[in-house]
Coordinates of C-alpha atoms in Angstrom, one line a residue:
R1 CA -62.2 179.2 116.1
D2 CA -58.6 179.8 117.2
I3 CA -56.7 177.9 119.8
W4 CA -53.7 179.7 121.1
V5 CA -50.6 177.8 122.4
R6 CA -48.2 179.7 124.5
N7 CA -44.7 178.8 125.7
Y8 CA -44.6 180.1 129.3
G9 CA -41.2 178.6 129.9
D10 CA -37.8 180.3 129.9
Q11 CA -36.4 178.1 127.1
S12 CA -37.6 177.4 123.5
T13 CA -39.6 174.2 123.2
R14 CA -40.3 172.0 120.2
V15 CA -44.0 171.6 119.4
S16 CA -46.0 169.4 117.1
V17 CA -49.7 169.2 116.3
S18 CA -51.6 166.1 115.1
Y19 CA -55.2 165.6 114.2
G20 CA -56.5 162.3 112.8
A21 CA -60.0 161.6 111.5
C22 CA -60.9 165.3 111.3
S23 CA -62.3 165.2 107.8
D24 CA -65.3 167.4 108.7
F25 CA -63.1 170.0 110.3
R26 CA -60.5 172.1 108.6
V27 CA -57.4 172.5 110.8
S28 CA -54.5 174.8 110.1
T29 CA -51.6 175.7 112.4
S30 CA -48.5 177.8 112.8
C31 CA -47.5 175.5 115.7
Y32 CA -44.5 173.5 114.4
G33 CA -40.9 173.4 115.2
Q34 CA -39.5 175.6 118.0
I35 CA -41.5 178.1 119.9
R36 CA -39.4 180.8 121.7
P37 CA -40.0 181.7 125.4
R38 CA -43.2 183.7 125.9
A39 CA -44.1 183.3 122.2
T40 CA -47.5 181.9 120.9
C41 CA -48.7 180.0 117.9
R42 CA -52.2 179.4 116.6
I43 CA -54.3 176.4 115.7
N44 CA -57.4 177.4 113.6
V45 CA -60.3 175.0 113.4
S46 CA -63.4 175.5 111.2
F47 CA -66.4 173.2 110.8
S48 CA -67.2 172.1 107.2
P49 CA -69.5 169.0 107.2
L50 CA -70.8 167.5 104.0
S51 CA -74.1 166.2 105.6
E52 CA -76.3 166.5 108.7
G53 CA -75.2 165.0 112.0
Q54 CA -72.9 165.3 115.0
Y55 CA -69.2 165.3 114.5
S56 CA -66.1 165.3 116.7
C57 CA -62.4 165.5 116.4
Y58 CA -59.3 165.4 118.6
I59 CA -56.4 167.7 118.2
R60 CA -53.2 166.8 120.1
V61 CA -50.5 169.3 120.9
R62 CA -47.2 167.9 122.1
D63 CA -44.1 169.7 123.4
E64 CA -40.9 168.3 124.6
Y65 CA -41.3 169.4 128.2
S66 CA -45.0 169.1 129.1
G67 CA -46.0 166.1 127.0
T68 CA -49.3 165.9 125.1
E69 CA -52.5 167.9 125.6
T70 CA -55.7 166.7 123.9
I71 CA -58.3 169.2 122.7
S72 CA -61.8 167.9 121.8
V73 CA -63.8 169.8 119.2
S74 CA -67.3 169.0 118.1
G75 CA -70.1 170.4 115.9
T76 CA -73.6 169.6 114.8
A77 CA -74.7 170.1 111.2
I78 CA -78.4 170.8 110.7
K79 CA -80.4 171.1 107.5
R80 CA -81.3 174.7 106.7
G81 CA -85.0 175.6 106.0
H82 CA -86.1 176.8 102.6

């Protein structure tokens, strides 16, 4: 899944993305450094568990003007039938 981050402001803003304890999720991002006015960046999250169960992760997006937004992602891994 993709999460899009957009700078709605009239000035560039510095953005950082953090995600701790997300070992069952793969997170990649183009959201780092400066984002120009009206520009977007992407956070891609995929679920890749090693065993059955319920999993969750928090992704934090911080910019210098609005502060921090927290995004919760979760998934359930089930055993496939034969």
